[in-house]
Tab-separated table of C-alpha atoms in Angstrom:
chain	number	residue	atom	x	y	z
A	1	MET	CA	-164.263	-80.177	200.568
A	2	SER	CA	-161.914	-78.939	197.850
A	3	PHE	CA	-159.137	-81.072	199.332
A	4	ARG	CA	-161.346	-84.144	199.200
A	5	ARG	CA	-162.317	-83.357	195.642
A	6	ARG	CA	-158.669	-83.016	194.598
A	7	ASP	CA	-157.874	-86.215	196.454
A	8	LEU	CA	-160.687	-88.051	194.670
A	9	VAL	CA	-159.515	-86.738	191.302
A	10	ALA	CA	-155.968	-87.931	192.054
A	11	ILE	CA	-157.248	-91.380	193.028
A	12	ARG	CA	-159.272	-91.650	189.843
A	13	ALA	CA	-156.312	-90.490	187.770
A	14	SER	CA	-154.083	-93.122	189.365
A	15	LYS	CA	-156.484	-95.817	188.150
A	16	LEU	CA	-155.895	-94.937	184.508
A	17	PRO	CA	-153.639	-97.575	182.920
A	18	TRP	CA	-151.199	-94.991	181.540
A	19	ASN	CA	-150.704	-93.163	184.857
A	20	ASP	CA	-148.552	-94.052	187.838
A	21	ARG	CA	-149.733	-94.321	191.446
A	22	SER	CA	-149.536	-90.581	191.971
A	23	GLY	CA	-151.832	-89.967	188.992
A	24	ARG	CA	-149.070	-88.610	186.778
A	25	PHE	CA	-148.631	-89.741	183.195
A	26	SER	CA	-146.111	-92.583	182.896
A	27	LEU	CA	-144.427	-93.041	179.532
A	28	THR	CA	-143.340	-96.537	180.578
A	29	LYS	CA	-146.900	-97.618	181.355
A	30	ALA	CA	-148.275	-95.921	178.241
A	31	LEU	CA	-145.810	-97.749	175.993
A	32	SER	CA	-146.556	-101.016	177.775
A	33	LEU	CA	-150.291	-100.483	177.291
A	34	ALA	CA	-149.776	-99.786	173.588
A	35	LEU	CA	-147.665	-102.929	173.298
A	36	THR	CA	-150.299	-105.113	174.952
A	37	LEU	CA	-153.110	-103.712	172.797
A	38	ALA	CA	-151.241	-103.854	169.473
A	39	PRO	CA	-151.698	-107.615	168.798
A	40	ALA	CA	-155.441	-107.422	169.541
A	41	ILE	CA	-155.832	-104.416	167.249
A	42	TYR	CA	-153.872	-106.207	164.526
A	43	LEU	CA	-156.005	-109.340	164.878
A	44	GLY	CA	-159.184	-107.265	164.824
A	45	THR	CA	-157.999	-105.514	161.668
A	46	LEU	CA	-157.368	-108.850	159.955
A	47	ALA	CA	-160.785	-110.101	161.044
A	48	VAL	CA	-162.516	-107.033	159.586
A	49	LYS	CA	-160.569	-107.393	156.336
A	50	GLY	CA	-161.580	-111.039	156.238
A	51	MET	CA	-165.253	-110.200	156.631
A	52	ILE	CA	-165.009	-107.619	153.868
A	53	GLY	CA	-162.784	-109.408	151.386
A	54	GLY	CA	-163.220	-113.063	152.323
A	55	ALA	CA	-161.428	-115.263	154.862
A	56	SER	CA	-158.620	-116.175	152.475
A	57	SER	CA	-157.612	-112.516	152.133
A	58	ALA	CA	-156.793	-112.050	155.814
A	59	LEU	CA	-156.593	-114.907	158.310
A	60	GLY	CA	-156.504	-117.673	155.725
A	61	PRO	CA	-159.006	-120.445	154.953
A	62	ARG	CA	-159.407	-121.281	158.679
A	63	PRO	CA	-159.639	-117.878	160.355
A	64	ILE	CA	-160.750	-119.089	163.789
A	65	THR	CA	-157.920	-121.620	163.959
A	66	GLU	CA	-155.443	-118.917	162.987
A	67	ALA	CA	-156.890	-116.578	165.619
A	68	ILE	CA	-156.640	-119.335	168.242
A	69	HIS	CA	-152.936	-119.775	167.522
A	70	PHE	CA	-152.363	-116.016	167.384
A	71	THR	CA	-153.917	-115.306	170.781
A	72	GLY	CA	-152.210	-118.314	172.359
A	73	ASP	CA	-148.819	-117.197	171.086
A	74	TRP	CA	-149.271	-113.727	172.530
A	75	ALA	CA	-150.559	-115.072	175.832
A	76	ILE	CA	-147.303	-116.918	176.503
A	77	ARG	CA	-145.196	-114.060	175.125
A	78	PHE	CA	-146.740	-111.617	177.564
A	79	LEU	CA	-146.423	-114.178	180.361
A	80	VAL	CA	-142.679	-114.435	179.740
A	81	ALA	CA	-142.498	-110.648	179.395
A	82	SER	CA	-144.105	-110.255	182.825
A	83	LEU	CA	-141.553	-112.663	184.279
A	84	ALA	CA	-138.771	-110.648	182.661
A	85	VAL	CA	-139.678	-107.449	184.512
A	86	THR	CA	-137.931	-108.267	187.788
A	87	PRO	CA	-134.605	-109.351	186.210
A	88	LEU	CA	-134.662	-106.459	183.735
A	89	ARG	CA	-135.451	-103.980	186.491
A	90	ARG	CA	-132.201	-104.927	188.219
A	91	ILE	CA	-130.051	-105.615	185.163
A	92	LEU	CA	-131.043	-102.342	183.476
A	93	ASN	CA	-131.055	-100.460	186.798
A	94	TYR	CA	-134.506	-99.093	185.958
A	95	PRO	CA	-136.800	-99.357	189.030
A	96	LYS	CA	-139.832	-97.866	187.257
A	97	LEU	CA	-140.049	-100.965	185.084
A	98	ILE	CA	-141.806	-102.717	187.973
A	99	GLN	CA	-144.874	-100.559	187.208
A	100	ILE	CA	-145.716	-102.584	184.102
A	101	ARG	CA	-145.479	-106.125	185.471
A	102	ARG	CA	-149.129	-106.317	186.492
A	103	GLN	CA	-150.120	-104.840	183.132
A	104	LEU	CA	-148.177	-107.507	181.239
A	105	GLY	CA	-149.509	-110.279	183.462
A	106	LEU	CA	-153.106	-109.199	182.899
A	107	ALA	CA	-152.436	-108.969	179.165
A	108	SER	CA	-151.283	-112.590	179.255
A	109	LEU	CA	-154.501	-113.534	181.062
A	110	PHE	CA	-156.755	-111.701	178.611
A	111	TYR	CA	-155.063	-113.200	175.546
A	112	ALA	CA	-155.272	-116.646	177.166
A	113	LEU	CA	-158.992	-116.127	177.806
A	114	GLY	CA	-159.399	-115.017	174.198
A	115	HIS	CA	-157.494	-118.127	173.125
A	116	PHE	CA	-159.900	-120.320	175.101
A	117	CYS	CA	-163.056	-118.494	173.976
A	118	LEU	CA	-162.026	-118.806	170.336
A	119	TYR	CA	-161.479	-122.531	170.870
A	120	VAL	CA	-164.997	-122.803	172.321
A	121	ALA	CA	-166.319	-120.937	169.267
A	122	ASP	CA	-164.400	-123.308	166.994
A	123	GLN	CA	-166.220	-126.182	168.717
A	124	LYS	CA	-169.525	-124.431	167.889
A	125	PHE	CA	-170.065	-123.612	171.567
A	126	ASP	CA	-170.678	-127.272	172.382
A	127	LEU	CA	-169.533	-127.103	176.015
A	128	MET	CA	-169.830	-130.843	176.586
A	129	ARG	CA	-167.536	-131.482	173.645
A	130	VAL	CA	-165.126	-128.837	174.906
A	131	LEU	CA	-165.072	-130.490	178.332
A	132	SER	CA	-164.486	-133.954	176.869
A	133	GLU	CA	-161.674	-132.646	174.667
A	134	ILE	CA	-159.997	-131.016	177.665
A	135	VAL	CA	-160.226	-134.258	179.628
A	136	LEU	CA	-159.127	-136.580	176.812
A	137	ARG	CA	-156.385	-134.541	175.131
A	138	TYR	CA	-153.332	-134.050	177.328
A	139	TYR	CA	-152.162	-130.829	175.726
A	140	LEU	CA	-155.603	-129.294	176.247
A	141	THR	CA	-155.637	-130.472	179.860
A	142	ILE	CA	-152.262	-128.852	180.453
A	143	GLY	CA	-153.341	-125.653	178.733
A	144	PHE	CA	-156.561	-125.465	180.737
A	145	VAL	CA	-154.710	-125.931	184.032
A	146	ALA	CA	-152.364	-123.095	183.026
A	147	LEU	CA	-155.372	-120.924	182.150
A	148	ALA	CA	-157.024	-121.672	185.496
A	149	GLY	CA	-153.794	-120.663	187.205
A	150	LEU	CA	-153.672	-117.382	185.299
A	151	VAL	CA	-157.289	-116.662	186.229
A	152	SER	CA	-156.512	-117.179	189.918
A	153	LEU	CA	-153.508	-114.843	189.686
A	154	GLY	CA	-155.505	-112.244	187.786
A	155	PHE	CA	-158.377	-112.374	190.275
A	156	THR	CA	-156.000	-111.769	193.173
A	157	SER	CA	-153.886	-109.101	191.470
A	158	THR	CA	-155.743	-106.110	192.913
A	159	ASP	CA	-154.292	-103.966	195.698
A	160	ALA	CA	-157.167	-104.961	197.973
A	161	MET	CA	-156.404	-108.667	197.525
A	162	ILE	CA	-152.691	-108.071	198.103
A	163	ARG	CA	-153.461	-106.394	201.433
A	164	ARG	CA	-156.047	-108.993	202.412
A	165	MET	CA	-153.947	-112.062	201.605
A	166	GLY	CA	-150.599	-110.813	202.898
A	167	LYS	CA	-147.879	-113.465	202.720
A	168	ALA	CA	-150.340	-115.937	201.206
A	169	TRP	CA	-150.503	-113.662	198.166
A	170	VAL	CA	-146.755	-113.997	197.601
A	171	ARG	CA	-146.946	-117.797	197.918
A	172	LEU	CA	-149.877	-117.965	195.495
A	173	HIS	CA	-148.214	-115.775	192.903
A	174	LYS	CA	-145.064	-117.868	192.940
A	175	GLY	CA	-147.279	-120.359	191.129
A	176	VAL	CA	-146.613	-118.300	188.004
A	177	TYR	CA	-143.399	-120.316	187.582
A	178	LEU	CA	-145.349	-123.572	187.290
A	179	ILE	CA	-147.828	-121.855	185.000
A	180	GLY	CA	-144.917	-120.851	182.778
A	181	VAL	CA	-143.729	-124.462	182.572
A	182	LEU	CA	-147.239	-125.706	181.738
A	183	ALA	CA	-147.757	-122.977	179.139
A	184	ALA	CA	-144.451	-123.820	177.444
A	185	LEU	CA	-145.308	-127.540	177.433
A	186	HIS	CA	-148.738	-126.772	175.957
A	187	PHE	CA	-147.023	-124.658	173.290
A	188	PHE	CA	-144.706	-127.530	172.378
A	189	MET	CA	-147.475	-130.130	172.269
A	190	GLN	CA	-149.864	-128.158	170.084
A	191	THR	CA	-147.095	-127.051	167.708
A	192	LYS	CA	-145.889	-130.650	167.149
A	193	ALA	CA	-143.169	-130.766	164.453
A	194	ASP	CA	-141.699	-127.281	163.973
A	195	VAL	CA	-141.035	-126.159	167.544
A	196	TYR	CA	-138.795	-123.187	166.770
A	197	GLN	CA	-141.066	-120.675	168.524
A	198	PRO	CA	-141.796	-122.872	171.582
A	199	THR	CA	-138.067	-123.540	171.951
A	200	LEU	CA	-137.244	-119.834	171.771
A	201	ILE	CA	-139.903	-118.940	174.353
A	202	SER	CA	-138.761	-121.805	176.581
A	203	GLY	CA	-135.147	-120.686	176.285
A	204	LEU	CA	-136.006	-117.179	177.436
A	205	PHE	CA	-138.082	-118.656	180.265
A	206	ILE	CA	-135.109	-120.827	181.272
A	207	TYR	CA	-132.850	-117.766	181.353
A	208	LEU	CA	-135.284	-115.916	183.609
A	209	MET	CA	-135.607	-118.892	185.950
A	210	ILE	CA	-131.888	-119.519	186.389
A	211	TRP	CA	-131.385	-115.777	186.934
A	212	ARG	CA	-133.854	-116.014	189.810
A	213	ILE	CA	-132.094	-119.058	191.222
A	214	ALA	CA	-128.738	-117.277	191.083
A	215	HIS	CA	-130.223	-114.171	192.706
A	216	ALA	CA	-131.902	-116.205	195.459
A	217	GLN	CA	-128.600	-117.972	196.174
A	218	GLY	CA	-126.923	-114.633	196.828
A	219	PHE	CA	-124.956	-114.257	193.596
A	220	ASN	CA	-124.451	-110.766	192.238
A	221	SER	CA	-127.231	-110.999	189.674
A	222	THR	CA	-126.113	-107.872	187.818
A	223	SER	CA	-122.400	-108.653	187.525
A	224	LEU	CA	-120.876	-109.248	184.112
A	225	ARG	CA	-119.387	-112.612	185.064
A	226	VAL	CA	-122.633	-113.993	186.484
A	227	LEU	CA	-124.731	-112.775	183.561
A	228	LEU	CA	-122.289	-114.191	181.011
A	229	SER	CA	-122.369	-117.541	182.803
A	230	LEU	CA	-126.165	-117.520	182.921
A	231	SER	CA	-126.322	-116.689	179.218
A	232	VAL	CA	-124.135	-119.638	178.236
A	233	LEU	CA	-125.996	-122.002	180.573
A	234	ALA	CA	-129.418	-120.867	179.334
A	235	ALA	CA	-128.347	-121.271	175.700
A	236	ALA	CA	-127.038	-124.785	176.379
A	237	LEU	CA	-130.253	-125.755	178.169
A	238	THR	CA	-132.271	-124.338	175.274
A	239	ALA	CA	-130.415	-126.553	172.799
A	240	ILE	CA	-130.868	-129.548	175.114
A	241	THR	CA	-134.593	-128.824	175.433
A	242	GLU	CA	-134.969	-128.691	171.661
A	243	TYR	CA	-132.991	-131.915	171.253
A	244	ALA	CA	-135.032	-133.671	173.940
A	245	TRP	CA	-138.314	-132.705	172.321
A	246	TYR	CA	-137.352	-133.946	168.870
A	247	SER	CA	-135.885	-137.097	170.394
A	248	LEU	CA	-138.857	-137.989	172.585
A	249	ALA	CA	-141.885	-136.554	170.805
A	250	THR	CA	-141.190	-136.706	167.053
A	251	ASN	CA	-139.741	-138.947	164.376
A	252	ILE	CA	-137.391	-136.204	163.215
A	253	PRO	CA	-133.701	-137.092	163.786
A	254	ALA	CA	-132.798	-135.164	166.932
A	255	ASP	CA	-129.061	-135.388	166.212
A	256	ARG	CA	-129.507	-133.377	163.020
A	257	VAL	CA	-131.439	-130.722	164.888
A	258	LEU	CA	-128.683	-130.496	167.489
A	259	LEU	CA	-126.003	-130.234	164.800
A	260	ALA	CA	-128.047	-127.493	163.116
A	261	ASN	CA	-126.959	-125.258	165.992
A	262	LEU	CA	-123.488	-125.281	164.432
A	263	SER	CA	-124.727	-124.117	161.039
A	264	PHE	CA	-126.069	-120.694	160.127
A	265	SER	CA	-126.795	-121.401	156.456
A	266	ASN	CA	-130.556	-121.914	156.883
A	267	SER	CA	-131.545	-120.183	160.106
A	268	ILE	CA	-130.264	-119.089	163.481
A	269	ARG	CA	-131.384	-121.656	166.063
A	270	PRO	CA	-133.216	-120.551	169.252
A	271	ALA	CA	-130.222	-121.311	171.489
A	272	TRP	CA	-128.192	-118.632	169.717
A	273	TRP	CA	-130.952	-116.064	170.138
A	274	VAL	CA	-131.121	-116.834	173.861
A	275	LEU	CA	-127.346	-116.458	174.094
A	276	SER	CA	-127.500	-113.173	172.170
A	277	VAL	CA	-130.170	-111.757	174.467
A	278	GLY	CA	-128.133	-112.770	177.500
A	279	LEU	CA	-124.946	-111.205	176.143
A	280	VAL	CA	-126.710	-107.947	175.301
A	281	LEU	CA	-128.184	-107.773	178.804
A	282	ALA	CA	-124.771	-108.490	180.313
A	283	ALA	CA	-123.236	-105.636	178.320
A	284	ILE	CA	-126.038	-103.241	179.267
A	285	SER	CA	-125.771	-104.222	182.929
A	286	LYS	CA	-122.035	-103.555	182.866
A	287	ALA	CA	-122.650	-100.121	181.405
A	288	ARG	CA	-125.597	-99.235	183.637
A	289	ASN	CA	-124.482	-100.706	186.957
A	290	GLY	CA	-120.725	-100.331	186.583
A	291	GLY	CA	-120.056	-103.565	188.455
A	292	LYS	CA	-122.011	-102.515	191.543
A	293	ARG	CA	-123.513	-105.319	193.535
A	294	GLY	CA	-127.288	-105.548	193.194
A	295	ALA	CA	-129.543	-105.667	196.220
A	296	ALA	CA	-129.246	-109.296	197.203
A	297	GLY	CA	-131.866	-111.171	199.055
A	298	LYS	CA	-134.518	-108.488	198.653
A	299	SER	CA	-137.970	-109.833	197.966
A	300	ARG	CA	-139.811	-106.520	197.916
A	301	CYS	CA	-139.485	-103.085	196.428
A	302	ILE	CA	-141.150	-99.888	197.585
A	303	THR	CA	-141.313	-97.064	195.088
A	304	LYS	CA	-141.209	-93.341	195.888
A	305	SER	CA	-144.980	-93.240	195.651
A	306	GLY	CA	-145.227	-95.829	198.401
A	307	GLU	CA	-146.351	-98.674	196.173
A	308	ARG	CA	-145.226	-102.105	197.216
A	309	TYR	CA	-144.678	-104.920	194.769
A	310	SER	CA	-143.751	-108.497	195.430
A	311	LEU	CA	-140.786	-109.438	193.278
A	312	ALA	CA	-141.545	-113.141	193.536
A	313	SER	CA	-142.582	-113.312	189.918
């Protein structure tokens, strides 16, 4: 009986979001949890200040609109962060990082749901109007499809669903790549003119995708040469993406935006940030892995505690 009681206590402890599968405290998961909660706490603090001191003192004259943008921004940030776990796990040679991917993915889902619920509130809970807006406005249609995709991934993210679905679970969760594309497009379309943030997020997403392609093709995805090449390619594609958006979707001269990448007098363009991130990761990988070839072609990882994770996303 005492064994069963200890076993039950261990199982319950393992369910706590700051513990690992064995029920032991995990600093990595605890920091990840704090990171995912911080934006919500910050937004809640601003909302309380607004109620006490007036809307203009916290979230501005349109607090719900500001909250909609805030939650949407963090939804896509955590989505990209969840996609970064697999590459970073290998590049940084830190297997325990895989423990936080589900946490980051669920954070993306919850912020996306908050984003949608705030939009419904902004429409005075008129569900018919919300439905018509989603159908008639392309950027809302795209965003809603991405949200539906996140809900399906979140619903099937439990261990029980992983066991029940088997290989179908891996195929379903590869849909996160399409969700990332739709989320980035939604971000661009709702931002309109100043697309600095959408371009930066898209650039990081591009880096993560071409890393996966290189890894799937059998390249040494932790080697200095490969990572340097990916960094340059991702930065170039980021600049091209920014140019294409201004050229096709705005009246702003796209050539000037492209040339702005050669000037640092006003701001550092997103392409340079993407390149910088890639170069830093390449340097860290060189130091951590020492040129060793990463495990190529592996699609799964099993930790010491016996936990299995699909590395598809």
